[in-house]
């Protein structure tokens, strides 16, 4: 069997400790590791920092830790062994392992429940039984057949024209743009099996620092002194989107005219989140962007003065700057590039059609900068990376060795794929050094017409709301940030020193689950006496392993209890959280909650369809966000519909209420743009409420957990 050397990252000390604790490191160094051992190693390799933070015991990794981690682990193994299929055709053990892995991937996701669910049984080995030992033969295909199919972009539309352009550029796609109600996404254009690519995009199609510098406009902008990469990309986008001769013109045309991320929320909507982490983050992000624009305004004026025949003042107003910034925040990916990039690759990115931009075509001169430099405020919004999607790439066998660099990249086509915690693709963040393509392999099957999802990573609703404009109901990766601070006094410096020695910080998080060991350890140190701190310093007790002393433990938990009560009190008074949903919205939420309850009661699936078959829980959850968009569109349209009814503007043959359902749904969808948002912010307001509900739920769950530990 082929060696697995280089497949897993054993240079990370913490990951290596986990491998040794679970006794799989020696198995990896042998000739024939089992599928179970490979899955454990892959879970460790793909574990994120926040997943390590909440890990209670290494033994949890013998089973699927959560949906995202398992997806990344399976995808890593499929990519490694699938690429060796041809070379191992004569190796029966290798072929058997690959077959077992493919079977595990096929059966895994229909068996997992919605949310952050750990599976309690083994990985299976292609025996024909499900994860719980029951037969699941044929169910995935039958269940997938019940999912709604997307409607392709109509001929002549910007979406259809973009797809034609992508094919001309050499993009290999097993997906196509499609509408799912009022929400645009991507649908599989054919049946896709685990390990097959959903997308394969040549490097010269990507929009990033190097390819931008390969254009005349990019070279001119790059020559401006002190222009940051962030501003280079935003400024290039603001100008290039208006250049009909740009190589990416047909891509720009496929994008929405407006984004509805948290960065552009109106002030009343921001204020509706008062007292929450989202309110603080949105206030910082919006102020930062306004400061960036003000600092860059002299540069815009300089360009307009230098190129009045090519540039228009309306291209540089704040709304245009906001559009470009939101595009990069919400659509960009963080991509890892091989250390050695062939010379001329950046120039090749310009392509035969890029020519010069409207700003510099035929001029041959380089613009002079004003000397202004956009200042970073220090908030999370100070970099394009604040919103970029980051896929797990560590340990990928495609790295080719050597160091690499990670850059924010606009990826035409991939940017149209929607996010889900239950994705079809999770590992897409590294450029293939051999083919010079960015590949998006599926790790689970997807039938033709079914919506395809990718994962942006374990992203909490706070980040989704602020930088993408939406949230995920029942998001398994949702968090509540918690900032600790030792009280002022003679022991504060000793407490901080003890935390530093244990690798602990003061910034913590709460989840819909057990309290973090790091959080409890910090609380124990914050309330520790001088004598208790000495025990920790002398390594006689370990606050990460358990209580320092009974009195200390009681005080630590009561401190946390008081903090949680203090956080819950103002949250429960927010009008947005208290207000009742509109009927259409309530139906969506109740439906999602009912499905969630069914999933929990059924241990992973709820009834669906007329034939008695059970629908996979994560596929139902995938539809929850889509249904929220539809119901939000109904809420957005309800005001205008009521006005029409009051004015007697009924269609022939009946009132507004008597309209055929299809016609009414079309009117509702017309209120929304292709991303499912409406100009009156009804959908955004709904997402804000879901965010608040999630924060409230996590705080309540943490309070219950705290009190359970206080009174066992």
XYZ file of C-alpha atoms in Angstrom:
712
model
C 0.000 0.000 0.000
C 1.201 3.535 -0.765
C 2.789 5.371 2.122
C 0.802 8.090 3.900
C 3.934 10.096 4.581
C 3.248 13.737 3.783
C -0.514 13.284 3.968
C -0.846 14.356 7.597
C 0.748 17.331 9.293
C 2.795 15.968 12.192
C 4.876 19.132 12.575
C 2.136 20.729 14.675
C 3.039 19.792 18.237
C -0.537 19.755 19.489
C -1.753 17.586 16.616
C 1.170 15.228 17.091
C 0.272 14.922 20.775
C -3.276 13.984 19.793
C -1.992 11.365 17.335
C 0.196 9.856 20.042
C -2.549 10.001 22.674
C -4.836 8.009 20.386
C -2.004 5.628 19.414
C -2.373 6.122 15.675
C 0.996 7.730 14.920
C 2.761 4.376 14.809
C 0.019 2.947 12.593
C 0.519 5.775 10.104
C 4.205 4.965 9.928
C 3.386 1.351 9.070
C 2.419 -0.151 5.737
C -1.298 -0.780 6.172
C -3.201 1.621 8.426
C -6.883 0.766 8.707
C -9.676 3.052 7.566
C -10.557 3.783 11.199
C -6.964 4.811 11.940
C -6.810 6.962 8.822
C -10.067 8.680 9.736
C -8.803 9.473 13.243
C -5.600 10.924 11.797
C -7.537 12.914 9.197
C -9.869 14.357 11.845
C -6.848 15.496 13.838
C -5.200 16.914 10.733
C -8.324 18.919 9.842
C -9.252 20.069 13.330
C -9.606 23.835 13.674
C -8.446 25.989 16.561
C -11.972 26.505 17.843
C -12.620 22.755 17.682
C -9.460 22.159 19.716
C -10.655 24.819 22.144
C -13.888 22.933 22.831
C -12.371 19.432 22.738
C -13.130 17.725 26.046
C -11.059 14.584 25.524
C -8.910 13.205 22.668
C -11.081 10.082 22.564
C -13.822 12.185 20.959
C -11.792 12.002 17.755
C -12.339 8.262 17.474
C -15.821 9.218 16.253
C -16.905 12.061 13.949
C -16.319 15.261 15.900
C -18.807 17.347 13.938
C -20.057 17.673 10.396
C -17.438 20.123 9.156
C -14.474 18.250 10.551
C -15.699 14.915 9.231
C -16.316 16.441 5.816
C -12.763 17.793 5.698
C -11.305 14.492 6.923
C -13.144 12.372 4.364
C -12.327 14.839 1.598
C -8.628 14.757 2.518
C -8.531 10.968 2.291
C -10.546 10.866 -0.928
C -8.202 13.371 -2.518
C -5.111 11.459 -1.441
C -6.180 7.935 -2.345
C -8.302 8.937 -5.316
C -5.287 10.575 -6.956
C -3.383 7.307 -6.524
C -6.108 5.148 -8.030
C -4.286 4.542 -11.315
C -0.932 3.875 -9.661
C -2.417 1.405 -7.185
C -4.618 -0.584 -9.539
C -2.548 -3.677 -8.813
C -2.627 -3.259 -5.029
C -5.655 -5.127 -3.606
C -5.285 -3.528 -0.159
C -5.198 -0.042 -1.648
C -8.197 -0.757 -3.858
C -10.154 -2.188 -0.917
C -9.361 0.847 1.221
C -10.483 3.246 -1.494
C -13.711 1.289 -1.997
C -14.411 1.310 1.749
C -13.702 5.038 1.914
C -16.052 5.774 -0.991
C -18.779 3.670 0.621
C -18.297 5.422 3.957
C -18.562 8.795 2.238
C -21.729 7.763 0.415
C -23.465 6.601 3.584
C -22.101 9.096 6.066
C -24.132 12.212 5.393
C -27.630 10.761 5.053
C -27.039 9.129 8.438
C -25.910 12.247 10.298
C -28.422 14.453 12.050
C -28.741 18.181 11.543
C -26.428 20.317 13.614
C -23.301 19.564 15.550
C -23.926 15.850 15.989
C -21.381 13.197 16.844
C -22.014 9.718 15.540
C -21.809 7.100 18.242
C -20.811 4.103 16.155
C -17.772 3.110 14.130
C -16.697 4.256 10.708
C -17.838 1.136 8.927
C -15.872 -0.706 6.322
C -18.144 -1.084 3.356
C -20.181 -3.868 4.891
C -23.446 -2.462 3.605
C -24.708 -1.194 6.949
C -25.251 2.372 8.048
C -23.403 4.090 10.844
C -25.918 2.793 13.341
C -25.705 -0.722 11.983
C -28.964 -0.504 10.066
C -29.241 -1.022 6.351
C -29.234 2.151 4.286
C -28.792 0.690 0.831
C -30.304 2.890 -1.825
C -31.613 5.530 0.576
C -29.248 8.399 -0.343
C -30.335 8.359 -3.972
C -34.029 8.161 -3.085
C -33.689 10.932 -0.522
C -31.756 13.196 -2.885
C -34.456 12.752 -5.507
C -36.909 14.511 -3.177
C -34.861 17.727 -3.036
C -35.987 20.751 -5.076
C -34.191 21.301 -8.363
C -32.786 24.647 -9.393
C -33.874 26.616 -12.427
C -31.035 27.340 -14.845
C -30.109 30.895 -15.773
C -32.306 31.885 -18.737
C -30.623 32.252 -22.145
C -29.315 35.747 -22.747
C -29.163 36.595 -19.042
C -25.939 37.832 -17.390
C -25.706 34.491 -15.600
C -25.910 32.470 -18.812
C -23.406 34.791 -20.491
C -21.034 34.379 -17.550
C -21.208 30.583 -17.836
C -20.383 30.813 -21.539
C -17.407 33.031 -20.690
C -16.227 30.584 -18.015
C -16.232 27.741 -20.538
C -14.242 29.904 -22.959
C -11.657 30.489 -20.221
C -11.140 26.762 -19.700
C -13.174 26.388 -16.509
C -14.255 22.761 -16.139
C -17.579 22.742 -14.303
C -19.971 20.032 -13.208
C -22.241 22.775 -11.855
C -24.216 25.666 -13.312
C -25.845 28.826 -11.994
C -29.403 28.191 -10.858
C -32.227 29.833 -8.949
C -33.826 28.181 -5.943
C -36.853 30.343 -5.347
C -35.532 33.857 -4.752
C -32.044 32.617 -3.911
C -29.361 32.137 -6.538
C -26.817 29.384 -6.136
C -25.308 26.559 -8.135
C -26.825 23.229 -9.103
C -25.074 20.074 -10.215
C -25.345 19.826 -14.004
C -24.795 16.062 -13.783
C -24.545 13.406 -11.108
C -21.325 13.962 -9.149
C -19.678 11.161 -7.179
C -17.382 11.537 -4.135
C -13.900 12.582 -5.213
C -15.030 14.087 -8.526
C -14.383 17.798 -9.146
C -17.285 20.208 -9.016
C -15.062 22.921 -10.456
C -11.558 23.206 -11.842
C -10.526 26.804 -12.486
C -7.287 27.801 -14.262
C -5.050 30.117 -12.270
C -5.160 32.828 -14.927
C -8.929 33.186 -14.433
C -8.495 34.111 -10.766
C -8.540 37.753 -9.673
C -5.870 38.439 -7.073
C -2.776 40.504 -6.476
C -0.596 38.887 -9.146
C -3.221 38.729 -11.889
C -4.286 42.315 -11.217
C -0.674 43.462 -11.539
C -0.591 41.693 -14.901
C -3.056 44.212 -16.363
C -2.275 47.744 -17.499
C -4.658 49.135 -14.898
C -3.118 46.978 -12.186
C 0.424 48.037 -13.067
C -0.598 51.679 -12.962
C -2.285 51.281 -9.572
C 0.594 49.227 -8.192
C 2.958 52.099 -8.977
C 1.058 54.392 -6.592
C 3.171 54.827 -3.436
C 1.904 53.262 -0.212
C -1.167 51.665 -1.792
C -2.038 48.608 0.293
C -2.969 45.325 -1.367
C -6.477 45.630 0.073
C -6.967 49.029 -1.516
C -5.332 47.874 -4.744
C -7.901 45.101 -5.145
C -10.856 47.284 -4.179
C -9.774 50.158 -6.425
C -9.089 47.813 -9.337
C -12.575 46.351 -8.934
C -14.214 49.789 -8.821
C -12.686 50.702 -12.192
C -12.401 47.389 -14.013
C -16.092 46.527 -13.568
C -16.887 49.399 -15.966
C -14.359 48.348 -18.620
C -16.161 46.390 -21.340
C -12.775 45.260 -22.692
C -11.717 43.743 -19.381
C -11.138 40.027 -19.388
C -13.460 39.785 -16.401
C -16.204 42.066 -17.770
C -18.710 39.233 -18.155
C -17.967 38.091 -14.627
C -18.578 41.585 -13.232
C -21.906 41.695 -15.095
C -23.055 38.494 -13.364
C -22.788 40.051 -9.900
C -25.615 41.735 -7.946
C -25.988 45.506 -8.178
C -26.083 45.732 -4.390
C -24.974 43.674 -1.432
C -26.752 43.486 1.884
C -23.963 42.515 4.258
C -23.767 43.882 7.766
C -21.269 46.482 6.592
C -24.089 48.275 4.767
C -26.814 47.781 7.397
C -28.737 51.014 8.061
C -28.232 52.480 11.521
C -31.644 51.412 12.928
C -30.861 47.806 12.029
C -27.441 48.038 13.680
C -29.046 49.599 16.760
C -31.500 46.701 16.983
C -28.513 44.559 18.020
C -27.423 46.892 20.840
C -25.358 45.244 23.541
C -24.295 42.264 21.434
C -20.965 41.374 19.868
C -22.528 41.940 16.445
C -23.431 45.521 17.346
C -19.857 46.225 18.397
C -18.367 44.513 15.346
C -20.711 46.244 12.908
C -20.046 49.666 14.426
C -16.289 49.107 14.157
C -16.460 47.677 10.644
C -18.671 50.436 9.267
C -16.567 53.161 10.841
C -13.398 51.526 9.564
C -14.705 51.403 6.010
C -15.787 55.037 6.165
C -12.327 55.987 7.437
C -10.743 53.948 4.645
C -12.850 55.736 2.064
C -12.040 59.170 3.476
C -8.324 58.356 3.479
C -8.484 57.097 -0.102
C -10.645 59.937 -1.428
C -7.620 62.113 -2.398
C -6.374 59.232 -4.531
C -9.732 59.041 -6.312
C -9.584 62.771 -7.003
C -6.061 62.415 -8.368
C -7.135 59.644 -10.752
C -10.146 61.631 -11.943
C -7.909 64.616 -12.628
C -5.330 62.515 -14.471
C -7.805 60.517 -16.597
C -10.991 62.584 -17.019
C -11.674 61.080 -20.445
C -11.672 57.519 -19.103
C -13.018 57.743 -15.554
C -16.340 59.002 -14.230
C -16.852 60.648 -10.818
C -19.849 58.428 -10.022
C -17.570 55.373 -10.098
C -15.867 56.631 -6.948
C -18.687 57.597 -4.609
C -19.048 55.812 -1.291
C -21.707 53.397 -2.540
C -19.350 52.161 -5.268
C -16.519 51.823 -2.768
C -18.862 49.961 -0.433
C -19.966 47.634 -3.255
C -16.389 46.684 -4.099
C -15.413 46.241 -0.450
C -18.444 44.061 0.278
C -17.704 42.011 -2.826
C -14.232 41.202 -1.543
C -15.412 40.651 2.021
C -18.172 38.237 1.054
C -17.019 36.624 -2.206
C -13.249 36.298 -1.868
C -11.468 33.087 -0.909
C -8.198 32.669 0.924
C -6.073 30.588 -1.464
C -2.676 29.066 -0.832
C -0.233 29.364 -3.732
C 2.854 27.173 -4.241
C 6.136 28.819 -3.341
C 7.464 28.726 -6.889
C 5.213 30.424 -9.392
C 6.242 30.181 -13.049
C 7.512 33.456 -14.412
C 5.058 35.280 -16.552
C 2.037 33.761 -14.818
C 0.866 37.148 -13.651
C 1.244 38.621 -17.113
C -0.626 35.698 -18.606
C -3.526 36.509 -16.317
C -4.213 39.600 -18.383
C -5.191 37.385 -21.300
C -5.735 38.449 -24.882
C -8.867 40.434 -24.023
C -7.723 42.317 -20.947
C -5.768 44.990 -22.762
C -5.618 48.276 -20.920
C -8.311 49.482 -18.625
C -10.329 52.568 -19.340
C -8.076 54.423 -16.933
C -4.821 53.803 -18.759
C -5.591 52.498 -22.235
C -3.234 54.117 -24.706
C -1.690 56.440 -22.146
C 1.526 54.618 -21.343
C 1.967 56.721 -18.220
C 1.881 55.698 -14.571
C -0.291 57.535 -12.116
C 1.352 59.356 -9.251
C 0.045 58.720 -5.790
C -1.156 61.386 -3.437
C 0.892 59.947 -0.637
C -2.200 59.077 1.384
C -2.416 55.649 2.913
C -5.537 54.023 4.259
C -5.035 53.455 7.961
C -5.999 50.272 9.668
C -8.218 50.716 12.668
C -7.272 47.444 14.278
C -10.780 46.067 14.001
C -11.473 42.715 12.398
C -12.620 44.547 9.311
C -9.191 46.016 8.657
C -8.296 43.312 6.168
C -10.050 41.641 3.281
C -9.360 38.386 5.097
C -12.042 39.347 7.616
C -14.712 37.978 5.364
C -12.911 35.644 3.006
C -13.796 31.990 2.980
C -11.015 29.768 4.241
C -11.060 26.073 3.474
C -8.993 23.490 5.278
C -5.819 22.830 3.346
C -3.240 21.725 5.884
C -1.654 18.415 5.153
C -2.806 18.280 1.563
C -0.624 16.059 -0.544
C -0.808 18.525 -3.401
C 1.446 21.032 -1.746
C 4.502 19.800 -3.547
C 6.753 20.674 -0.641
C 8.320 23.963 0.284
C 6.688 27.049 1.684
C 3.634 28.705 0.234
C 1.776 31.984 0.463
C -1.880 32.640 1.132
C -3.731 35.460 -0.635
C -7.291 36.783 -0.933
C -8.630 35.715 -4.325
C -11.805 36.394 -6.273
C -12.771 33.065 -7.836
C -15.267 33.438 -10.695
C -17.938 30.728 -10.557
C -16.987 29.412 -7.114
C -18.106 32.693 -5.568
C -21.680 31.898 -6.651
C -21.803 28.665 -4.601
C -23.689 29.081 -1.342
C -22.358 28.185 2.096
C -23.712 25.451 4.336
C -22.467 23.620 7.430
C -23.571 20.510 5.493
C -21.551 21.068 2.305
C -20.541 18.994 -0.686
C -17.046 20.480 -0.826
C -14.735 21.628 1.955
C -11.148 21.388 0.706
C -10.509 23.884 -2.050
C -8.009 26.355 -0.665
C -4.776 25.390 -2.426
C -3.726 25.863 -6.029
C -2.712 22.587 -7.644
C 0.986 23.106 -8.514
C 0.902 20.525 -11.306
C -2.193 21.628 -13.200
C -2.168 25.289 -12.091
C -5.862 24.983 -11.306
C -7.960 25.667 -8.235
C -10.020 22.520 -7.746
C -13.261 22.009 -5.829
C -13.664 18.252 -5.259
C -16.913 16.840 -3.913
C -16.602 14.567 -0.918
C -20.202 13.362 -1.038
C -22.538 12.635 -3.950
C -24.784 15.221 -5.528
C -27.482 14.487 -8.079
C -28.075 16.542 -11.210
C -30.208 19.592 -10.437
C -29.536 19.474 -6.694
C -28.062 22.588 -5.097
C -24.342 22.321 -4.395
C -22.866 23.836 -1.231
C -19.376 24.593 -0.033
C -18.197 25.355 3.482
C -16.560 28.648 4.383
C -15.236 26.870 7.461
C -16.555 26.688 11.046
C -17.992 30.196 10.780
C -20.216 31.550 13.593
C -23.291 33.620 12.815
C -21.534 36.762 14.055
C -19.110 36.662 11.135
C -21.745 35.499 8.665
C -24.058 38.372 9.585
C -21.383 41.065 9.539
C -19.451 40.093 6.417
C -21.883 37.984 4.379
C -25.258 39.390 5.416
C -26.944 36.100 6.315
C -26.940 33.611 9.164
C -27.504 29.863 9.378
C -30.450 28.786 11.548
C -29.253 26.271 14.154
C -25.664 26.952 13.079
C -23.555 24.186 14.656
C -20.562 26.557 14.706
C -22.290 29.486 16.371
C -20.504 31.088 19.323
C -20.914 33.764 21.961
C -17.631 35.594 22.672
C -16.758 36.051 26.329
C -14.036 38.394 27.571
C -12.560 37.672 31.011
C -10.575 40.071 33.148
C -8.902 39.341 36.505
C -9.951 41.803 39.209
C -7.551 44.548 40.177
C -5.514 43.563 43.189
C -2.193 42.201 44.417
C -2.759 38.797 42.744
C -3.611 40.024 39.251
C -0.102 39.770 37.838
C 0.381 36.304 39.345
C -2.911 35.184 37.829
C -1.955 36.515 34.406
C 1.480 34.890 34.643
C -0.089 31.540 35.517
C -2.432 31.835 32.531
C 0.442 32.624 30.209
C 2.419 29.649 31.486
C -0.523 27.389 30.646
C -1.068 28.979 27.243
C -4.377 30.522 28.285
C -5.791 33.869 27.208
C -8.631 36.087 28.352
C -10.734 35.840 25.177
C -13.093 32.883 25.311
C -16.197 31.519 23.629
C -19.411 29.751 24.535
C -21.080 27.131 22.365
C -24.275 25.125 22.289
C -22.545 22.400 24.244
C -20.134 21.776 27.130
C -18.064 24.603 28.541
C -14.488 24.805 27.326
C -11.766 23.426 29.588
C -9.735 26.572 28.891
C -12.583 28.801 30.054
C -13.001 26.856 33.282
C -9.236 26.882 33.877
C -9.103 30.667 33.475
C -11.994 31.126 35.878
C -10.227 28.927 38.437
C -7.115 31.086 38.168
C -9.051 34.361 38.320
C -10.573 33.449 41.694
C -7.503 31.594 43.003
C -5.872 32.543 46.282
C -2.135 33.073 46.608
C -1.704 29.566 48.026
C -3.715 28.036 45.170
C -1.667 29.921 42.596
C 1.501 28.525 44.143
C 0.131 25.003 43.727
C -0.424 25.725 40.035
C 3.026 27.265 39.567
C 4.656 24.243 41.231
C 2.649 21.906 38.950
C 0.959 20.236 41.896
C -2.463 20.908 40.398
C -3.524 21.471 36.801
C -6.525 23.800 36.354
C -6.975 22.431 32.834
C -7.474 18.935 34.206
C -10.016 19.787 36.884
C -10.787 21.658 40.069
C -7.987 23.240 42.095
C -10.010 22.974 45.307
C -13.730 22.647 46.144
C -14.052 26.238 47.346
C -12.178 27.530 44.311
C -14.388 25.535 41.945
C -17.563 26.822 43.561
C -16.401 30.426 43.335
C -15.259 30.025 39.711
C -18.622 28.635 38.629
C -20.562 31.271 40.554
C -18.467 33.955 38.872
C -19.396 32.503 35.494
C -23.042 32.190 36.510
C -23.193 35.873 37.442
C -21.542 36.869 34.165
C -23.998 34.825 32.097
C -27.007 36.250 33.933
C -25.617 39.737 33.331
C -25.267 39.027 29.605
C -28.736 37.513 29.296
C -30.654 40.296 31.043
C -30.245 43.088 28.433
C -30.439 40.643 25.528
C -33.873 39.468 26.619
C -35.130 43.061 26.557
C -34.154 43.790 22.951
C -37.317 44.674 20.991
C -36.197 42.697 17.940
C -35.927 39.528 20.005
C -39.283 40.153 21.670
C -41.333 41.110 18.632
C -43.549 38.525 17.023
C -42.768 37.308 13.546
C -44.932 38.204 10.611
C -47.125 35.248 9.671
C -45.008 34.358 6.650
C -41.800 34.555 8.630
C -43.265 32.617 11.528
C -44.141 29.794 9.198
C -40.555 29.546 8.047
C -39.134 29.556 11.551
C -41.696 27.158 12.945
C -41.092 24.853 10.021
C -37.348 24.914 10.580
C -37.777 24.339 14.313
C -40.239 21.528 13.688
C -37.782 19.849 11.356
C -35.056 20.273 13.951
C -37.293 18.685 16.596
C -38.141 15.833 14.251
C -34.458 15.299 13.564
C -33.631 15.131 17.255
C -36.532 12.826 18.017
C -35.751 10.490 15.147
C -32.055 10.336 15.884
C -30.977 11.850 12.603
C -33.832 11.945 10.125
C -37.409 13.090 9.911
C -40.308 11.914 7.847
C -40.517 13.304 4.352
C -42.287 12.572 1.108
C -45.398 10.542 0.456
C -43.682 7.216 0.126
C -42.666 6.889 3.747
C -38.968 7.349 3.037
C -36.950 9.370 5.536
C -35.212 12.501 4.291
C -31.643 13.180 5.458
C -31.589 15.822 8.151
C -28.812 17.908 6.712
C -30.612 18.098 3.366
C -33.670 19.456 5.168
C -31.442 21.954 6.940
C -29.977 22.998 3.590
C -33.489 23.973 2.556
C -34.153 25.957 5.738
C -32.105 28.952 4.622
C -33.685 28.827 1.176
C -37.155 28.718 2.735
C -36.292 31.657 4.963
C -35.417 33.626 1.837
C -38.762 32.717 0.294
C -40.669 33.624 3.440
C -38.647 36.806 3.825
C -39.604 37.714 0.284
C -43.228 37.153 1.223
C -42.823 39.467 4.192
C -41.158 42.073 1.995
C -43.986 41.871 -0.497
C -46.778 41.820 2.079
C -46.816 45.587 2.518
C -47.213 46.373 -1.173
C -49.699 43.546 -1.605
C -51.853 44.901 1.219
C -51.785 48.361 -0.318
C -52.930 46.997 -3.647
C -55.753 45.111 -1.998
C -56.860 48.183 -0.043
C -56.921 50.244 -3.222
C -59.085 47.666 -4.920
C -56.364 46.704 -7.384
C -57.488 43.111 -7.757
C -56.908 40.962 -10.737
C -59.822 39.899 -12.856
C -61.669 36.963 -11.367
C -60.844 37.462 -7.684
C -58.984 39.273 -4.924
C -55.253 39.289 -4.231
C -55.772 36.392 -1.826
C -57.255 34.351 -4.641
C -54.224 34.636 -6.899
C -52.720 31.376 -8.015
C -49.916 30.417 -5.676
C -47.297 30.396 -8.416
C -48.123 33.939 -9.506
C -48.095 35.198 -5.920
C -44.757 33.532 -5.248
C -43.314 35.174 -8.355
C -44.420 38.589 -7.118
C -42.796 37.884 -3.769
C -39.563 36.849 -5.426
C -39.569 39.982 -7.572
C -39.125 41.990 -4.363
C -35.701 40.386 -3.845
C -32.427 40.468 -5.715
C -30.650 37.316 -6.869
C -29.126 36.834 -3.424
C -32.565 36.771 -1.820
C -32.411 40.218 -0.171
C -34.933 43.040 -0.400
C -34.348 46.794 -0.478
C -36.455 47.329 2.656
C -34.121 45.095 4.703
C -36.889 42.697 5.787
C -34.715 39.663 5.098
C -31.727 41.226 6.852
C -33.875 42.055 9.854
C -35.009 38.445 9.948
C -31.393 37.289 9.934
C -30.600 39.701 12.767
C -33.368 38.160 14.826
C -32.103 34.641 14.131
C -28.657 35.800 15.256
C -30.135 37.102 18.517
C -32.086 33.888 19.038
C -28.888 31.900 18.596
C -27.000 34.070 21.082
C -29.836 33.749 23.572
C -29.950 29.979 23.172
C -26.195 29.565 23.685
C -26.195 31.783 26.777
C -29.101 29.845 28.249
C -27.436 26.536 27.450
C -24.171 27.721 29.038
C -26.044 28.905 32.121
C -27.710 25.502 32.435
C -24.336 23.787 32.066
C -22.805 26.084 34.667
C -25.591 25.382 37.155
C -25.359 21.661 36.460
C -21.693 21.759 37.463
C -22.540 23.843 40.513
C -25.201 21.424 41.690
C -24.248 17.973 40.395
